[in-house]
Structures are given as C-alpha cells and as structure tokens.
C-alpha cells in the first residue's frame, strides 16, 4: 500500500539525493548478481513509492530498492551489504504509520543505503490442520494468510484494515495489534516459529510447531516488535485459530464513552465472547460517510461502539438484550458476522482521515488503562481545539484494549512537535503508553523515554549492539 493519493501528495518528487556514495556501484553489481538485474531498482520514478510512507509524512532517499525472492537471496544480499558497509531499510507492505518502513532523508552519511523489499516473498505453505499452524514468507499479506487458513476452516488471529497490503514480516516486526487483539492477542502471541537473516547474513531458524519448547531465550518474541532493527524476518510460522461458529456485529450510538466501556463488561458478564470492540466518534463517522460509507445507525450519537460478539445459543437475542440493558444507548443496529458494511464504516476511518487533512495527518497511536479511558478520551478530544496550535482531532480505536488512535488533521508541519507533546502529556498523566500497536519508527524516537526508563533503554541498545554492531539495519528507527 502506498501513500493514499500519490498524485495529490508529491511523493513522486522524491529527491534521489546527490551523487551516490563511492563504492555503491560495486555493491549494486553484486546485488544484481544475487537477485537479478530487474530486481535492483535505481530509477527515481520506480523507487518513489518505496521512499514515501503511507501517511505521506516521511520521505527518504536510497541508492537502490532490492527485491529478493528467497531466504537464501536475503542472506546473500545482507552479507554483501555487511561486506560493503551498505545500510538496509527493511520494507514489507509499507502500511506502517510511524515512518519506520522508509529510509531516512539523505543524512550526510557516507554509507550507501538500500531498501530491502519483501514484495516478492509471498509464498504460503500448507495449513497444518491438526497443529493449527501455517508457515508464510515475510511478504505474504495478512489477507492472503487468512484466505489460506479459511480454506481449511481456520482463521489467522491477526486482522487489520490494511490486511490487503500489510505483510507477515511487517505485522511481526511491529508486533501489530489490530481488531482481533482483544480476543487473540497481538502478533507476538501468534508466532510459533521464525526464520530471520541476521546483520552478518547468517540465518537464524527457530521453526517448530511445538507449543511447549523452553530451550533458552525466546528469540522469536524478541524479534516481534523489533521494527527491523535486529534482523530481516524471512519466514514466520503462525498459529491459527478456530473462528467462532456464530457471531453478531452490533453498532450502537451511545451518549458517553463510559456507556461503551460498560457494554463490554456487561457482555463478558453475560457469558458472551467479545471478538472485537471499536470506538468511533460522530466526527469520524460523518467523515467516513462523506467518503461513501453508510452511516451505521439511523439516529446519530456523539459516540459509536462496534462490538462483535460470539457464544453459544441465540447470540442475536442475547446482544439485543444486552443493548437494551445498557445505559446511554441511543440507537443500534445488528447484523450477523462478518457484517462487512458495518465494519467498513470503522475500517474506512484511516483512509478518509488521510484524504481530509490539508497537511499530512499527525497520527498518534496510544493506549491508556481502561479505567482511565473516558477521561483520557475527553482530554485528547480537546487537543487542538481552542489551542495555541489549532488543528482538527479525530479519535477512534480498539476500545477493549484501551487503544486510541489520535489523528490530528490540518496541523501545520512546524507545529507537529507541539501537538504531539500535548497528546503525550495527557497519555503519561493517565498512565498510558505512547505506542500501543504501531511501534516507534522514526515518528516517536524523541519520546521513548516517556515509555521506558534509562536502564530499559540501555538494555535495548545493548541488544541492538550485539546483533547489529555496525548499525546497518534500519538506521534511525527506534533509537534515532
Ligand atoms: C488502513 C490502515 C489500518 C491499520 N490498522 C492497524 C491496526 O489495526 N493495528 C496495527 O497494529 N496496525 C495497523 N496499521 C499499521 C500497519 O498496517 C501495521 O503496522 C503493519 O504491521 C505494517 O505491516 P507492513 O507489512 O506494511 O510493514 P511496513 O510498513 O513495510 O514496515 C513496518 C515496520 O516493520 C519493518 N519490517 C517490515 N517487514 C520486515 C521484515 N520482513 N523483517 C524485519 N522488519 C520488517 C519495517 O522496517 C518497519 O520498521 C494500519 C495501517 C493502515 C494503513
């Protein structure tokens, strides 16, 4: 997935940078021998889409885009880069929202840089229906893995609106959450095994369908959330889940955020399983409706909660009863899952928001404890309103995980730091995290101290130095 509208954003005007650093020509010759001539792109137009992130906020420069097909090719590409001191930016579907998937702008470093794209690494193995797992190459998309699982009556435990482009390597590297997180856990909890190429080109392979296997450090877990700074993931062995036999999707317009939180608690108390729970606001729903999606309920409300519920018995009646007993419900609509039209109203938010801002959206993906959610939501909704740095906030999120996506539209680029700090001030005061599921990337490097203490950060740097002593993998991501 590239930036929403390459014609509108000036992503095609990426500066390829000054004369390439000395020595890159020899490295490129070697890389062409490994992956083939056509899979080393150096033409600025051909590279442009790989150098701009989905939000349009981050644009970088590279000497080439290299597209290996196999683990062996990745290994040889990385070994060649290590030999010649070429830095590597790893890229999957380029749907990341924190600028980690694109290289830095030309930064004066004398070291050359390539984008290593997994776009050709799309193989998915046979589903093990007994062990409930499947192996996929890093570039296989979430949607393709779920389709493959579905053909065996199973499902992929990770789902997100970017499913058509986000990849196995990307969701593991960012430790993505997504809409099924409340039920299935994050990407880390879906990994049984992993294969990755280390910074010297050697291949680390932990590939076993054993669910119990405690021999030393949990390296697959370490790579989950490492944002391409420790290794290039080449294949992942994912656990699969049994989808619920019956589920109902309801969207309720509610008066207050508290009503949505209470609804989730009441659903669990009633013995229903919450498969997904999303919160939206009238501002977001109206924007999405302007972009062609139907409004979920007839009567509007200041807030909307989407819940997908499963269980035994008559789920639809149980859900209707639940909604009837919940305070603050103004109007509601129910459909049997998958209820794609109802989901489209929620999933259309990111795209509609991106298209509606006069400047690249400042996207801050945060989490707070559930008990603090109503207060934090109210405070965050006021950022940019009657403020020194006015902008338009639109909030939505995975309410069951305390995860709010704060989108600030029309922020003059010179004020992006100030509005970010306003948001993070509210988040930390409420005991939350500055990154719920998108990672740190380049966007939040300056604020990692708000989420981890000095010893913690130093330990992470020690791990980075041990695995990538020359800092060749994803320079500027996570550590700056
Ligand atoms: C419409 C939309 C909805 C979204 N919804 C969600 C959501 O609900 N939950 C959520 O968590 N995220 C969401 N995202 C963000 C994004 O889709 C996720 O972060 C996703 O995991 C990124 O996958 P990708 O393949 O696009 O990775 P990229 O964007 O290409 O890369 C992301 C990071 O992973 C690294 N990386 C990628 N592949 C590899 C690899 N093979 N080895 C090592 N490092 C690698 C990159 O270097 C970068 O640091 C959404 C994005 C969009 C556009």
XYZ file of C-alpha atoms and ligand atoms in Angstrom:
533
model
C 0.000 0.000 0.000
C 1.494 3.298 -0.981
C 0.526 6.794 0.186
C -3.235 7.397 -0.241
C -3.040 9.512 -3.331
C 0.383 9.643 -4.910
C -0.852 12.219 -7.394
C -2.009 14.596 -4.632
C 0.915 14.074 -2.286
C 4.122 14.958 -4.034
C 5.523 11.518 -3.358
C 6.743 11.232 -6.923
C 9.002 14.208 -6.414
C 11.281 12.315 -4.035
C 14.794 13.628 -4.072
C 17.036 10.749 -5.091
C 19.833 12.627 -3.331
C 23.207 13.825 -4.503
C 25.776 11.693 -6.263
C 25.700 8.157 -4.794
C 28.464 7.432 -2.261
C 31.650 5.864 -3.565
C 31.648 2.070 -3.550
C 27.898 1.629 -4.138
C 28.453 0.691 -7.782
C 30.419 -2.429 -6.828
C 27.812 -3.355 -4.247
C 24.982 -2.884 -6.749
C 26.764 -5.095 -9.253
C 26.999 -7.816 -6.612
C 23.341 -7.337 -5.604
C 22.232 -7.630 -9.257
C 24.049 -10.933 -9.462
C 22.158 -12.175 -6.412
C 18.565 -11.078 -7.171
C 18.707 -10.420 -10.902
C 19.010 -7.195 -12.856
C 15.274 -6.351 -12.790
C 15.054 -6.643 -9.037
C 17.508 -3.879 -8.268
C 15.665 -0.618 -8.909
C 17.646 2.603 -9.187
C 15.357 4.684 -11.371
C 13.905 7.520 -9.178
C 10.377 7.028 -10.550
C 10.466 3.285 -9.926
C 11.802 3.831 -6.404
C 9.460 6.683 -5.430
C 6.671 4.543 -3.954
C 9.194 2.743 -1.729
C 10.587 6.008 -0.361
C 7.367 7.602 0.906
C 5.387 6.146 3.777
C 1.625 5.592 3.857
C 0.952 8.839 5.721
C 2.990 10.963 3.316
C 4.793 12.441 6.330
C 8.043 10.527 5.871
C 10.121 10.582 2.720
C 13.581 9.167 2.372
C 16.403 8.570 -0.045
C 18.068 5.349 -1.133
C 20.641 4.200 -3.641
C 18.502 1.261 -4.734
C 15.480 -0.858 -3.949
C 16.392 -4.549 -3.838
C 13.715 -7.233 -4.119
C 14.932 -10.712 -3.145
C 12.729 -13.774 -3.633
C 14.117 -16.325 -1.170
C 15.735 -16.558 2.243
C 18.993 -17.503 0.553
C 18.864 -14.336 -1.558
C 18.116 -12.201 1.518
C 21.046 -13.808 3.289
C 23.407 -13.074 0.398
C 22.077 -9.501 -0.003
C 22.601 -8.779 3.700
C 26.057 -10.397 3.661
C 27.031 -8.235 0.679
C 25.730 -5.113 2.466
C 27.694 -6.071 5.574
C 30.816 -6.558 3.477
C 30.469 -3.198 1.726
C 29.025 -1.219 4.665
C 25.692 -0.563 2.935
C 22.810 0.220 5.296
C 19.464 -1.533 4.872
C 15.917 -0.270 5.336
C 13.580 -3.264 5.508
C 10.147 -2.839 3.950
C 7.063 -5.056 3.798
C 3.710 -3.651 2.682
C 4.682 -0.056 3.596
C 1.473 0.413 5.594
C 3.315 1.278 8.805
C 2.163 4.564 10.308
C 5.316 5.676 12.160
C 7.768 6.169 9.296
C 9.803 3.019 10.044
C 9.322 1.418 6.649
C 11.047 4.118 4.636
C 14.689 5.215 4.784
C 15.809 8.480 6.333
C 16.235 11.543 4.150
C 19.769 11.811 2.781
C 21.568 12.407 6.056
C 25.140 13.149 5.114
C 26.272 9.626 5.987
C 28.896 8.376 3.596
C 27.385 4.905 3.815
C 25.105 3.881 0.988
C 21.590 2.632 1.754
C 19.211 0.225 0.068
C 15.558 -0.550 0.680
C 15.186 -4.318 1.001
C 11.602 -5.016 -0.046
C 9.919 -8.350 0.667
C 7.350 -7.721 -2.060
C 8.347 -10.908 -3.966
C 8.452 -13.171 -0.894
C 4.793 -14.165 -0.877
C 4.783 -17.979 -0.530
C 2.404 -19.541 1.982
C 2.808 -23.195 2.957
C 0.175 -25.864 3.500
C -2.000 -25.459 6.565
C -1.327 -27.977 9.333
C -4.941 -28.534 10.381
C -4.021 -30.728 13.339
C -1.307 -28.489 14.745
C -3.302 -25.434 13.581
C -0.433 -23.511 12.054
C 0.897 -22.274 8.727
C 4.262 -21.038 7.521
C 4.443 -17.905 5.377
C 7.188 -15.943 3.722
C 7.678 -12.441 5.097
C 5.980 -10.702 2.170
C 2.745 -12.730 2.309
C -0.119 -10.412 3.193
C -2.368 -10.780 6.207
C -5.333 -11.149 3.843
C -3.665 -13.950 1.851
C -2.705 -15.847 5.030
C -6.257 -15.557 6.345
C -7.669 -16.747 2.999
C -5.364 -19.772 3.068
C -6.381 -20.553 6.667
C -10.059 -20.080 5.777
C -9.863 -22.781 3.118
C -9.060 -25.213 5.951
C -11.832 -23.933 8.218
C -9.387 -21.916 10.326
C -8.551 -18.212 10.599
C -5.495 -16.016 11.079
C -5.589 -14.455 14.549
C -4.373 -11.079 13.267
C -6.672 -8.769 11.347
C -6.407 -5.094 10.472
C -7.837 -2.713 7.907
C -4.542 -2.805 5.989
C -4.873 -6.586 5.507
C -4.559 -6.417 1.705
C -1.035 -4.965 1.934
C 0.360 -5.471 5.455
C 2.707 -8.451 5.481
C 3.721 -11.290 7.779
C 7.125 -9.659 8.311
C 5.538 -6.260 8.938
C 2.964 -7.382 11.488
C 5.570 -9.362 13.402
C 8.164 -6.569 13.249
C 5.672 -4.033 14.586
C 4.005 -6.549 16.914
C 0.731 -5.389 15.393
C -2.469 -5.477 17.392
C -5.488 -4.910 15.179
C -9.164 -5.632 15.508
C -8.830 -9.204 16.881
C -6.281 -8.287 19.545
C -8.874 -8.256 22.341
C -9.663 -11.925 21.620
C -6.484 -13.419 20.140
C -3.656 -11.243 21.442
C -1.066 -9.305 19.449
C 1.172 -10.576 16.639
C 3.760 -11.850 19.123
C 1.253 -14.299 20.543
C 0.550 -15.787 17.080
C 4.160 -16.848 16.426
C 5.285 -20.452 16.782
C 8.495 -20.149 14.798
C 10.551 -17.662 12.884
C 13.319 -17.512 10.324
C 15.386 -14.347 10.032
C 18.611 -13.127 8.494
C 20.980 -11.511 10.975
C 23.065 -8.421 10.208
C 26.045 -10.509 9.042
C 23.904 -12.544 6.637
C 23.625 -15.680 8.781
C 20.214 -17.325 9.020
C 18.540 -17.782 12.392
C 15.915 -20.526 12.204
C 13.536 -21.431 15.054
C 10.994 -23.491 13.183
C 8.941 -25.881 15.246
C 5.233 -26.379 15.683
C 5.799 -27.418 19.312
C 3.661 -25.297 21.597
C 5.915 -26.137 24.525
C 9.604 -25.603 23.861
C 11.626 -23.810 26.516
C 15.218 -24.035 25.360
C 16.727 -20.713 26.297
C 15.798 -17.207 25.216
C 12.590 -16.642 23.274
C 14.212 -15.151 20.169
C 11.042 -15.093 18.017
C 9.449 -12.937 20.738
C 12.490 -10.670 20.740
C 12.137 -10.089 17.012
C 8.423 -9.316 17.425
C 8.244 -5.552 17.806
C 11.912 -5.047 16.857
C 10.867 -2.945 13.811
C 13.558 -4.319 11.521
C 16.382 -3.137 13.776
C 17.687 -6.591 14.762
C 17.218 -8.842 11.730
C 15.348 -9.260 8.455
C 12.473 -11.666 9.040
C 12.154 -14.027 6.082
C 9.510 -16.559 7.189
C 7.060 -16.911 10.073
C 5.293 -19.999 11.409
C 1.959 -18.665 12.643
C -0.517 -20.366 14.902
C -4.084 -20.358 13.515
C -7.379 -20.124 15.344
C -10.814 -21.693 15.009
C -13.270 -18.965 14.026
C -16.469 -18.735 16.095
C -19.369 -20.732 14.655
C -21.768 -17.818 15.038
C -21.129 -14.162 15.791
C -23.118 -10.951 15.703
C -21.869 -7.467 14.935
C -23.646 -4.557 16.583
C -23.022 -0.850 16.265
C -24.626 1.316 18.919
C -24.757 5.088 19.024
C -24.116 5.969 22.674
C -24.140 9.116 24.752
C -20.834 8.628 26.547
C -17.581 6.683 26.277
C -18.439 5.151 29.666
C -21.507 3.518 28.066
C -19.263 1.724 25.560
C -16.933 0.507 28.318
C -19.900 -0.728 30.367
C -21.285 -2.578 27.361
C -18.091 -4.630 27.077
C -18.100 -5.518 30.766
C -21.770 -6.491 30.585
C -21.163 -8.663 27.502
C -18.490 -10.667 29.321
C -20.645 -10.962 32.432
C -23.467 -12.305 30.235
C -21.172 -15.097 29.018
C -20.648 -13.627 25.557
C -17.181 -13.593 23.998
C -16.005 -10.208 22.761
C -14.352 -10.895 19.393
C -13.761 -7.193 18.657
C -14.668 -3.829 20.177
C -14.146 -0.499 18.455
C -14.988 3.065 19.409
C -15.782 5.863 16.972
C -16.988 9.454 17.277
C -19.614 11.390 15.340
C -16.836 13.435 13.690
C -15.201 10.252 12.359
C -18.449 8.584 11.280
C -19.542 11.760 9.465
C -16.194 11.960 7.665
C -16.356 8.319 6.607
C -19.950 8.851 5.406
C -18.707 11.771 3.299
C -16.396 9.257 1.637
C -19.203 6.971 0.562
C -19.791 4.614 3.515
C -23.230 4.251 5.027
C -23.958 5.683 8.463
C -24.314 2.784 10.904
C -27.401 3.909 12.845
C -30.445 5.977 11.913
C -30.138 8.249 14.931
C -26.710 9.784 15.444
C -24.832 9.851 18.714
C -21.717 11.606 19.946
C -20.020 8.182 20.124
C -20.439 4.790 18.456
C -19.317 1.404 19.700
C -18.924 -1.554 17.353
C -18.879 -4.949 19.046
C -18.558 -8.388 17.528
C -19.890 -10.989 19.969
C -19.880 -14.778 19.860
C -21.008 -17.537 22.181
C -23.455 -20.365 22.384
C -27.224 -20.137 21.932
C -29.091 -17.271 20.320
C -26.368 -14.609 20.125
C -28.572 -12.123 18.322
C -31.215 -12.149 21.060
C -28.543 -12.016 23.745
C -26.964 -9.000 22.037
C -30.316 -7.235 21.679
C -30.995 -7.847 25.355
C -27.557 -6.547 26.261
C -28.029 -3.336 24.271
C -31.459 -2.825 25.825
C -29.981 -3.070 29.307
C -27.028 -0.731 28.667
C -27.291 2.892 29.742
C -26.911 5.615 27.133
C -27.747 3.579 24.020
C -29.454 5.980 21.587
C -29.849 3.657 18.620
C -28.330 0.356 17.495
C -28.090 -1.938 14.528
C -27.257 -5.666 14.456
C -26.062 -7.904 11.642
C -24.717 -11.427 11.560
C -20.911 -11.543 11.187
C -18.954 -10.797 9.104
C -21.206 -7.708 8.595
C -18.721 -6.193 6.191
C -20.691 -2.972 5.608
C -20.756 -2.216 9.346
C -17.054 -2.973 9.605
C -16.322 -0.825 6.529
C -17.641 2.207 8.418
C -14.988 1.639 11.076
C -12.202 0.489 8.774
C -12.736 3.424 6.412
C -11.536 5.860 9.098
C -7.785 5.777 8.360
C -8.213 6.367 4.642
C -10.967 9.018 5.000
C -8.890 10.898 7.566
C -5.788 10.792 5.341
C -7.799 12.244 2.465
C -9.395 15.009 4.525
C -6.412 16.770 6.014
C -4.720 19.726 4.365
C -1.362 18.553 5.777
C -0.020 15.026 6.490
C -2.009 13.751 9.471
C -0.194 13.585 12.801
C -1.157 10.044 13.847
C -0.568 9.097 17.453
C -1.469 5.579 18.453
C -1.672 5.474 22.243
C -3.130 3.345 24.994
C -4.390 4.066 28.486
C -5.728 1.816 31.244
C -9.390 1.005 30.519
C -10.463 2.707 33.765
C -8.865 5.957 32.538
C -10.300 5.715 29.028
C -13.344 8.032 29.336
C -11.352 10.856 30.956
C -8.344 10.459 28.628
C -10.623 10.325 25.582
C -12.283 13.588 26.630
C -8.938 15.304 27.206
C -7.486 14.062 23.924
C -10.588 15.243 22.037
C -9.775 18.779 23.136
C -6.206 18.830 21.759
C -6.046 21.477 19.057
C -9.449 22.890 19.932
C -9.078 26.493 21.158
C -5.408 25.704 21.417
C -2.277 27.713 20.661
C -1.741 25.322 17.751
C -5.219 24.738 16.319
C -5.944 21.519 14.458
C -8.795 19.053 13.996
C -8.696 15.955 16.231
C -10.499 12.775 15.165
C -10.241 9.874 17.571
C -11.177 6.229 17.196
C -9.725 2.997 18.409
C -9.729 -0.510 19.750
C -11.635 0.338 22.918
C -11.350 -3.089 24.516
C -7.550 -2.706 24.594
C -7.612 0.895 25.851
C -6.091 1.819 22.477
C -6.981 5.201 20.984
C -5.837 6.369 17.558
C -5.450 10.126 17.887
C -5.492 11.726 14.441
C -4.695 15.414 14.246
C -5.688 16.941 10.930
C -4.582 20.242 9.383
C -1.524 20.527 11.648
C 0.986 22.987 10.183
C 4.149 20.836 9.892
C 6.117 23.297 12.046
C 3.726 22.609 14.939
C 3.708 18.797 14.726
C 6.060 18.503 17.706
C 3.972 20.760 19.958
C 0.700 18.924 19.283
C 2.446 15.577 19.732
C 3.693 16.730 23.123
C 0.197 17.842 24.131
C -1.078 14.344 23.378
C 1.795 12.562 25.126
C 1.375 14.796 28.186
C -2.222 13.576 28.539
C -1.208 9.976 27.894
C 1.547 9.878 30.502
C -0.600 11.718 33.069
C -3.158 8.943 32.618
C -0.586 6.132 33.000
C -0.684 5.201 29.307
C 1.738 4.250 26.533
C 2.941 6.472 23.681
C 2.811 3.479 21.336
C 0.012 0.951 21.604
C 0.476 -1.053 18.411
C 2.219 0.887 15.623
C 5.688 0.975 17.167
C 8.181 3.825 17.450
C 9.565 4.002 13.902
C 11.015 7.428 13.207
C 7.947 9.295 14.439
C 8.327 8.718 18.176
C 12.084 8.283 18.676
C 12.336 11.546 20.608
C 9.814 10.354 23.193
C 10.833 6.772 24.054
C 11.938 7.997 27.497
C 8.250 8.561 28.259
C 7.641 4.830 27.919
C 10.858 3.170 29.135
C 13.343 4.113 31.866
C 17.078 4.633 31.306
C 18.078 1.083 32.236
C 15.423 -0.354 29.976
C 16.537 1.785 27.022
C 20.193 0.932 27.683
C 19.343 -2.782 27.695
C 17.624 -2.418 24.338
C 20.676 -0.618 22.960
C 22.903 -3.447 24.246
C 20.792 -5.982 22.374
C 20.907 -3.841 19.226
C 24.692 -3.506 19.511
C 25.102 -7.256 19.997
C 23.029 -8.208 16.951
C 23.837 -5.283 14.649
C 27.127 -3.812 15.922
C 27.595 -1.538 12.914
C 24.044 -0.211 12.969
C 23.333 -1.229 9.376
C 19.730 -2.384 9.891
C 17.021 0.294 9.808
C 19.216 3.242 10.861
C 17.222 5.931 12.664
C 14.348 3.614 13.581
C 13.592 3.129 17.288
C 16.899 4.608 18.516
C 17.397 7.645 16.299
C -5.664 1.488 6.915
C -4.666 1.028 7.942
C -5.108 0.358 9.072
C -4.199 -0.089 10.024
N -4.660 -0.748 11.128
C -3.790 -1.215 12.041
C -4.243 -1.912 13.202
O -5.439 -2.079 13.422
N -3.316 -2.388 14.064
C -1.971 -2.207 13.852
O -1.168 -2.671 14.677
N -1.520 -1.539 12.782
C -2.379 -1.040 11.870
N -1.919 -0.357 10.783
C -0.473 -0.127 10.623
C 0.248 -1.186 9.755
O -0.632 -1.820 8.863
C 0.939 -2.201 10.644
O 1.956 -1.560 11.387
C 1.573 -3.370 9.884
O 2.056 -4.286 10.827
C 2.703 -2.975 8.951
O 2.967 -4.048 8.066
P 3.753 -3.802 6.699
O 3.995 -5.089 6.042
O 3.039 -2.792 5.897
O 5.117 -3.230 7.244
P 5.931 -1.954 6.759
O 5.083 -0.756 6.871
O 6.560 -2.218 5.462
O 7.056 -1.909 7.886
C 6.733 -1.644 9.221
C 7.991 -1.897 10.079
O 8.323 -3.274 10.029
C 9.631 -3.458 9.476
N 9.583 -4.648 8.618
C 8.711 -4.926 7.623
N 8.961 -6.145 7.112
C 10.010 -6.637 7.799
C 10.742 -7.856 7.745
N 10.446 -8.819 6.864
N 11.772 -8.034 8.606
C 12.105 -7.075 9.506
N 11.452 -5.909 9.602
C 10.412 -5.687 8.761
C 9.927 -2.181 8.711
O 11.317 -1.949 8.627
C 9.213 -1.149 9.568
O 10.006 -0.783 10.664
C -2.819 0.137 9.833
C -2.377 0.812 8.685
C -3.282 1.262 7.755
C -2.766 1.965 6.535
